[in-house]
Amino acid sequence: MNAPSIAAPVTGAVGRFLSGVGLLLRGLGLYVRSPGLMLLGIVPALISGAVFLSAFAALVYFVDDLAALVTPFADDWSTTARSLVRVIAGLAFLGLGGLLAVVSFTAVTLVIGDPFYEKISERVEERLGGTPGGVEVPFWASLRRSVVDSLRLVGLSVLFGIPLFAAGFIPVVGQTVVPVIGAAVGGWLLAVELVGAPFSRRGLRLPDRRSILKADRPTTLGFGVAVFLCFLIPLGAVLVMPAAVAGATLLTRRSLGQSVQES
């Protein structure tokens, strides 16, 4: 499908951003209405969540040592100046760790729970009238593509995360502007990652996802940023993951100009 041919919503950028947030809320509604199916999606999220929570807790524990390691130039500074620069360095480490953790958590969870999330996505499509242009994808081929695409997206998060980490050392800007940019970058990557199953069901790959979602970037960012912020809340990633998969299916259908109303 040609991305420029997709009709974008007529509302402004802010309205489309909010409509993207609304897709996650609709996903939560589907979650509440199908608790038996959606609870299956929590199992893989719990497994990977425990691993990533432990890793992030270790980062928090050692963040002071890491901050001192990257700021040896401040050893001879006054106590106040040295403490300030190392607090900034610590926040930069935590910001980078948060971005990488959220994107990597999603990638790992989607791979672990591929059969569960595929079923959730399919159930949402059935409620909306089925999958137009659907193709049969063998399980192992789907899993292999999912792993490769996830690795590529994690690599992109590292490429974006490094300059954001460096910018985090800039006073004020690093603690205000950089987190906003980080949320936008993380939200975009999450959205591209989460729509993998419904796009694959239509025979579309990662480059197709990116080009099609760019046609309505505000809606994609609204959905992705909402998911990103939910994932930053303790246990939020575990509880919201199934709803995010459902919302991503809605985002896919809207981006492809297909109905998002229940039949």
Tab-separated table of C-alpha atoms in Angstrom:
chain	number	residue	atom	x	y	z
A	1	MET	CA	0.000	0.000	0.000
A	2	ASN	CA	1.235	3.470	-0.860
A	3	ALA	CA	1.520	5.569	2.300
A	4	PRO	CA	0.717	8.955	0.678
A	5	SER	CA	-2.638	7.555	-0.539
A	6	ILE	CA	-3.866	7.012	3.001
A	7	ALA	CA	-6.347	9.651	4.072
A	8	ALA	CA	-5.257	11.364	7.261
A	9	PRO	CA	-7.822	12.614	9.796
A	10	VAL	CA	-9.085	16.144	9.119
A	11	THR	CA	-8.370	17.415	12.627
A	12	GLY	CA	-5.209	19.319	13.475
A	13	ALA	CA	-1.973	17.847	14.785
A	14	VAL	CA	-3.025	18.226	18.435
A	15	GLY	CA	-6.374	16.577	17.761
A	16	ARG	CA	-4.713	13.695	15.935
A	17	PHE	CA	-2.194	13.296	18.762
A	18	LEU	CA	-5.061	13.036	21.237
A	19	SER	CA	-6.858	10.566	18.969
A	20	GLY	CA	-3.722	8.417	19.154
A	21	VAL	CA	-3.939	8.523	22.958
A	22	GLY	CA	-7.572	7.527	22.565
A	23	LEU	CA	-6.552	4.370	20.684
A	24	LEU	CA	-4.701	3.171	23.782
A	25	LEU	CA	-7.763	3.966	25.903
A	26	ARG	CA	-9.908	1.936	23.496
A	27	GLY	CA	-7.373	-0.860	23.815
A	28	LEU	CA	-7.832	-0.704	27.578
A	29	GLY	CA	-11.585	-0.951	27.043
A	30	LEU	CA	-11.141	-4.101	24.979
A	31	TYR	CA	-8.857	-5.415	27.730
A	32	VAL	CA	-11.601	-4.966	30.333
A	33	ARG	CA	-14.210	-6.618	28.114
A	34	SER	CA	-12.081	-9.697	27.371
A	35	PRO	CA	-10.237	-10.358	30.638
A	36	GLY	CA	-9.703	-14.077	29.990
A	37	LEU	CA	-7.843	-13.508	26.720
A	38	MET	CA	-6.062	-10.381	27.832
A	39	LEU	CA	-4.768	-11.967	31.040
A	40	LEU	CA	-2.797	-14.369	28.856
A	41	GLY	CA	-0.851	-11.362	27.635
A	42	ILE	CA	0.263	-10.523	31.154
A	43	VAL	CA	2.178	-13.804	31.548
A	44	PRO	CA	5.026	-13.018	29.096
A	45	ALA	CA	5.017	-9.411	30.303
A	46	LEU	CA	5.516	-10.627	33.881
A	47	ILE	CA	8.471	-12.784	32.826
A	48	SER	CA	10.332	-10.077	30.921
A	49	GLY	CA	9.167	-7.404	33.373
A	50	ALA	CA	10.881	-9.173	36.264
A	51	VAL	CA	14.138	-9.288	34.294
A	52	PHE	CA	14.068	-5.657	33.203
A	53	LEU	CA	12.917	-4.383	36.600
A	54	SER	CA	15.877	-6.145	38.208
A	55	ALA	CA	18.229	-4.676	35.620
A	56	PHE	CA	16.884	-1.152	36.128
A	57	ALA	CA	17.063	-1.555	39.918
A	58	ALA	CA	20.737	-2.495	39.496
A	59	LEU	CA	21.256	0.642	37.403
A	60	VAL	CA	19.689	2.775	40.144
A	61	TYR	CA	21.895	1.090	42.752
A	62	PHE	CA	25.106	1.727	40.824
A	63	VAL	CA	24.157	5.053	39.242
A	64	ASP	CA	26.349	7.077	41.629
A	65	ASP	CA	29.379	4.967	40.755
A	66	LEU	CA	28.643	5.269	37.042
A	67	ALA	CA	28.233	9.038	37.352
A	68	ALA	CA	31.599	9.297	39.087
A	69	LEU	CA	33.169	7.046	36.439
A	70	VAL	CA	32.185	9.324	33.537
A	71	THR	CA	33.030	12.585	35.343
A	72	PRO	CA	36.655	12.151	36.531
A	73	PHE	CA	37.298	15.762	35.530
A	74	ALA	CA	35.145	16.854	38.494
A	75	ASP	CA	37.250	15.085	41.158
A	76	ASP	CA	39.085	18.275	42.093
A	77	TRP	CA	36.067	20.572	41.929
A	78	SER	CA	34.310	21.969	44.970
A	79	THR	CA	31.872	19.646	46.706
A	80	THR	CA	28.830	21.562	45.426
A	81	ALA	CA	29.992	21.704	41.800
A	82	ARG	CA	31.078	18.064	41.813
A	83	SER	CA	27.782	16.903	43.313
A	84	LEU	CA	25.794	18.948	40.789
A	85	VAL	CA	27.571	17.575	37.705
A	86	ARG	CA	27.280	14.019	39.030
A	87	VAL	CA	23.577	14.389	39.755
A	88	ILE	CA	23.149	15.537	36.147
A	89	ALA	CA	25.229	12.560	34.960
A	90	GLY	CA	23.139	10.208	37.089
A	91	LEU	CA	19.903	11.576	35.635
A	92	ALA	CA	21.327	11.152	32.138
A	93	PHE	CA	22.134	7.507	32.897
A	94	LEU	CA	18.652	6.909	34.263
A	95	GLY	CA	17.063	8.600	31.249
A	96	LEU	CA	19.064	6.496	28.807
A	97	GLY	CA	18.378	3.374	30.863
A	98	GLY	CA	14.652	4.116	30.906
A	99	LEU	CA	14.493	4.603	27.131
A	100	LEU	CA	16.442	1.419	26.385
A	101	ALA	CA	14.538	-0.566	29.019
A	102	VAL	CA	11.104	0.373	27.669
A	103	VAL	CA	11.956	-0.338	24.026
A	104	SER	CA	13.885	-3.526	24.835
A	105	PHE	CA	11.170	-4.740	27.225
A	106	THR	CA	8.588	-4.394	24.474
A	107	ALA	CA	10.793	-6.195	21.953
A	108	VAL	CA	11.546	-9.109	24.287
A	109	THR	CA	7.961	-9.386	25.525
A	110	LEU	CA	6.548	-9.451	22.002
A	111	VAL	CA	8.949	-12.269	21.082
A	112	ILE	CA	8.233	-14.287	24.241
A	113	GLY	CA	4.485	-13.804	24.009
A	114	ASP	CA	4.135	-13.907	20.220
A	115	PRO	CA	1.299	-16.525	20.190
A	116	PHE	CA	-0.623	-14.697	22.939
A	117	TYR	CA	-0.333	-11.238	21.394
A	118	GLU	CA	-1.098	-12.589	17.932
A	119	LYS	CA	-4.336	-14.032	19.331
A	120	ILE	CA	-5.222	-10.748	21.056
A	121	SER	CA	-4.619	-8.814	17.844
A	122	GLU	CA	-6.641	-11.312	15.801
A	123	ARG	CA	-9.546	-11.102	18.246
A	124	VAL	CA	-9.599	-7.303	17.915
A	125	GLU	CA	-9.592	-7.612	14.102
A	126	GLU	CA	-12.490	-10.074	14.239
A	127	ARG	CA	-14.548	-7.590	16.234
A	128	LEU	CA	-13.844	-4.945	13.608
A	129	GLY	CA	-14.820	-7.058	10.613
A	130	GLY	CA	-11.751	-9.194	9.925
A	131	THR	CA	-8.367	-8.559	8.315
A	132	PRO	CA	-8.588	-7.050	4.809
A	133	GLY	CA	-5.806	-8.407	2.595
A	134	GLY	CA	-4.728	-10.912	5.219
A	135	VAL	CA	-2.071	-13.487	4.320
A	136	GLU	CA	-1.098	-16.747	6.004
A	137	VAL	CA	2.288	-16.406	7.724
A	138	PRO	CA	3.964	-19.592	9.071
A	139	PHE	CA	4.693	-19.404	12.801
A	140	TRP	CA	8.462	-19.805	12.558
A	141	ALA	CA	8.746	-17.325	9.716
A	142	SER	CA	6.676	-14.843	11.740
A	143	LEU	CA	8.800	-15.397	14.836
A	144	ARG	CA	12.044	-14.981	12.884
A	145	ARG	CA	10.855	-11.724	11.324
A	146	SER	CA	9.687	-10.497	14.725
A	147	VAL	CA	13.113	-11.139	16.263
A	148	VAL	CA	14.994	-9.470	13.388
A	149	ASP	CA	12.691	-6.433	13.328
A	150	SER	CA	12.868	-6.080	17.117
A	151	LEU	CA	16.664	-6.170	17.059
A	152	ARG	CA	16.704	-3.454	14.419
A	153	LEU	CA	14.406	-1.255	16.506
A	154	VAL	CA	16.469	-1.801	19.668
A	155	GLY	CA	19.541	-0.815	17.658
A	156	LEU	CA	17.784	2.377	16.589
A	157	SER	CA	16.928	3.154	20.214
A	158	VAL	CA	20.637	2.883	21.070
A	159	LEU	CA	21.569	5.214	18.189
A	160	PHE	CA	19.030	7.791	19.362
A	161	GLY	CA	19.781	7.192	23.042
A	162	ILE	CA	23.504	7.982	22.874
A	163	PRO	CA	23.117	11.618	21.699
A	164	LEU	CA	20.219	12.089	24.110
A	165	PHE	CA	22.453	10.774	26.900
A	166	ALA	CA	25.141	13.310	25.947
A	167	ALA	CA	22.568	16.120	25.767
A	168	GLY	CA	21.402	15.153	29.249
A	169	PHE	CA	24.593	16.772	30.632
A	170	ILE	CA	23.427	20.222	29.452
A	171	PRO	CA	22.035	22.061	32.493
A	172	VAL	CA	18.279	22.778	32.385
A	173	VAL	CA	17.923	21.592	28.766
A	174	GLY	CA	19.039	18.106	29.732
A	175	GLN	CA	16.394	17.917	32.449
A	176	THR	CA	13.494	19.499	30.501
A	177	VAL	CA	13.787	19.336	26.717
A	178	VAL	CA	15.704	16.054	26.502
A	179	PRO	CA	13.111	13.977	28.439
A	180	VAL	CA	10.393	15.272	26.097
A	181	ILE	CA	12.439	14.323	23.041
A	182	GLY	CA	13.213	10.974	24.657
A	183	ALA	CA	9.505	10.287	25.204
A	184	ALA	CA	8.756	11.192	21.573
A	185	VAL	CA	11.554	8.972	20.245
A	186	GLY	CA	10.620	6.124	22.577
A	187	GLY	CA	6.929	6.516	21.722
A	188	TRP	CA	7.605	6.357	17.992
A	189	LEU	CA	9.774	3.248	18.329
A	190	LEU	CA	7.180	1.561	20.555
A	191	ALA	CA	4.396	2.274	18.071
A	192	VAL	CA	6.441	0.873	15.170
A	193	GLU	CA	7.234	-2.186	17.286
A	194	LEU	CA	3.725	-2.859	18.566
A	195	VAL	CA	2.041	-2.775	15.140
A	196	GLY	CA	4.318	-5.595	13.958
A	197	ALA	CA	1.725	-8.397	14.271
A	198	PRO	CA	-1.182	-6.749	12.405
A	199	PHE	CA	1.149	-5.447	9.685
A	200	SER	CA	2.753	-8.872	9.294
A	201	ARG	CA	-0.722	-10.397	9.020
A	202	ARG	CA	-1.148	-8.266	5.886
A	203	GLY	CA	2.239	-9.246	4.466
A	204	LEU	CA	3.817	-5.876	5.361
A	205	ARG	CA	7.315	-5.560	6.852
A	206	LEU	CA	9.206	-3.029	8.961
A	207	PRO	CA	9.891	-0.520	6.122
A	208	ASP	CA	6.164	-0.599	5.291
A	209	ARG	CA	5.294	0.104	8.926
A	210	ARG	CA	7.526	3.149	9.057
A	211	SER	CA	6.358	4.683	5.776
A	212	ILE	CA	2.657	4.103	6.467
A	213	LEU	CA	2.762	5.365	10.062
A	214	LYS	CA	4.617	8.506	8.921
A	215	ALA	CA	1.529	9.438	6.895
A	216	ASP	CA	-0.193	10.285	10.187
A	217	ARG	CA	2.723	10.896	12.513
A	218	PRO	CA	0.751	12.849	15.196
A	219	THR	CA	-1.678	9.954	15.747
A	220	THR	CA	1.189	7.470	15.879
A	221	LEU	CA	3.074	9.641	18.369
A	222	GLY	CA	-0.035	10.129	20.505
A	223	PHE	CA	-0.476	6.387	20.818
A	224	GLY	CA	3.236	5.636	21.265
A	225	VAL	CA	3.949	8.368	23.820
A	226	ALA	CA	0.903	7.314	25.875
A	227	VAL	CA	2.197	3.730	25.916
A	228	PHE	CA	5.739	4.907	26.720
A	229	LEU	CA	4.573	6.946	29.725
A	230	CYS	CA	2.417	4.066	30.997
A	231	PHE	CA	5.410	1.743	30.722
A	232	LEU	CA	7.459	4.070	32.957
A	233	ILE	CA	4.995	3.554	35.824
A	234	PRO	CA	5.953	0.663	38.144
A	235	LEU	CA	4.153	-2.477	36.881
A	236	GLY	CA	2.578	-0.301	34.183
A	237	ALA	CA	4.358	-2.160	31.395
A	238	VAL	CA	3.093	-5.524	32.658
A	239	LEU	CA	-0.526	-4.415	33.071
A	240	VAL	CA	-0.783	-2.234	29.953
A	241	MET	CA	1.054	-4.487	27.478
A	242	PRO	CA	-2.025	-6.480	26.324
A	243	ALA	CA	-4.029	-3.263	25.958
A	244	ALA	CA	-1.151	-1.725	23.996
A	245	VAL	CA	-1.263	-4.673	21.568
A	246	ALA	CA	-5.013	-4.155	21.134
A	247	GLY	CA	-4.529	-0.411	20.650
A	248	ALA	CA	-1.747	-1.045	18.117
A	249	THR	CA	-4.185	-3.136	16.071
A	250	LEU	CA	-6.565	-0.188	16.027
A	251	LEU	CA	-3.688	2.108	15.022
A	252	THR	CA	-2.811	-0.252	12.161
A	253	ARG	CA	-6.356	-0.265	10.815
A	254	ARG	CA	-6.663	3.509	11.065
A	255	SER	CA	-3.303	4.031	9.352
A	256	LEU	CA	-4.387	1.736	6.502
A	257	GLY	CA	-7.751	3.483	6.117
A	258	GLN	CA	-9.697	0.511	7.467
A	259	SER	CA	-12.668	0.565	9.836
A	260	VAL	CA	-12.001	0.845	13.554
A	261	GLN	CA	-15.688	0.500	14.450
A	262	GLU	CA	-17.029	-2.811	15.744
A	263	SER	CA	-19.192	-4.626	13.212
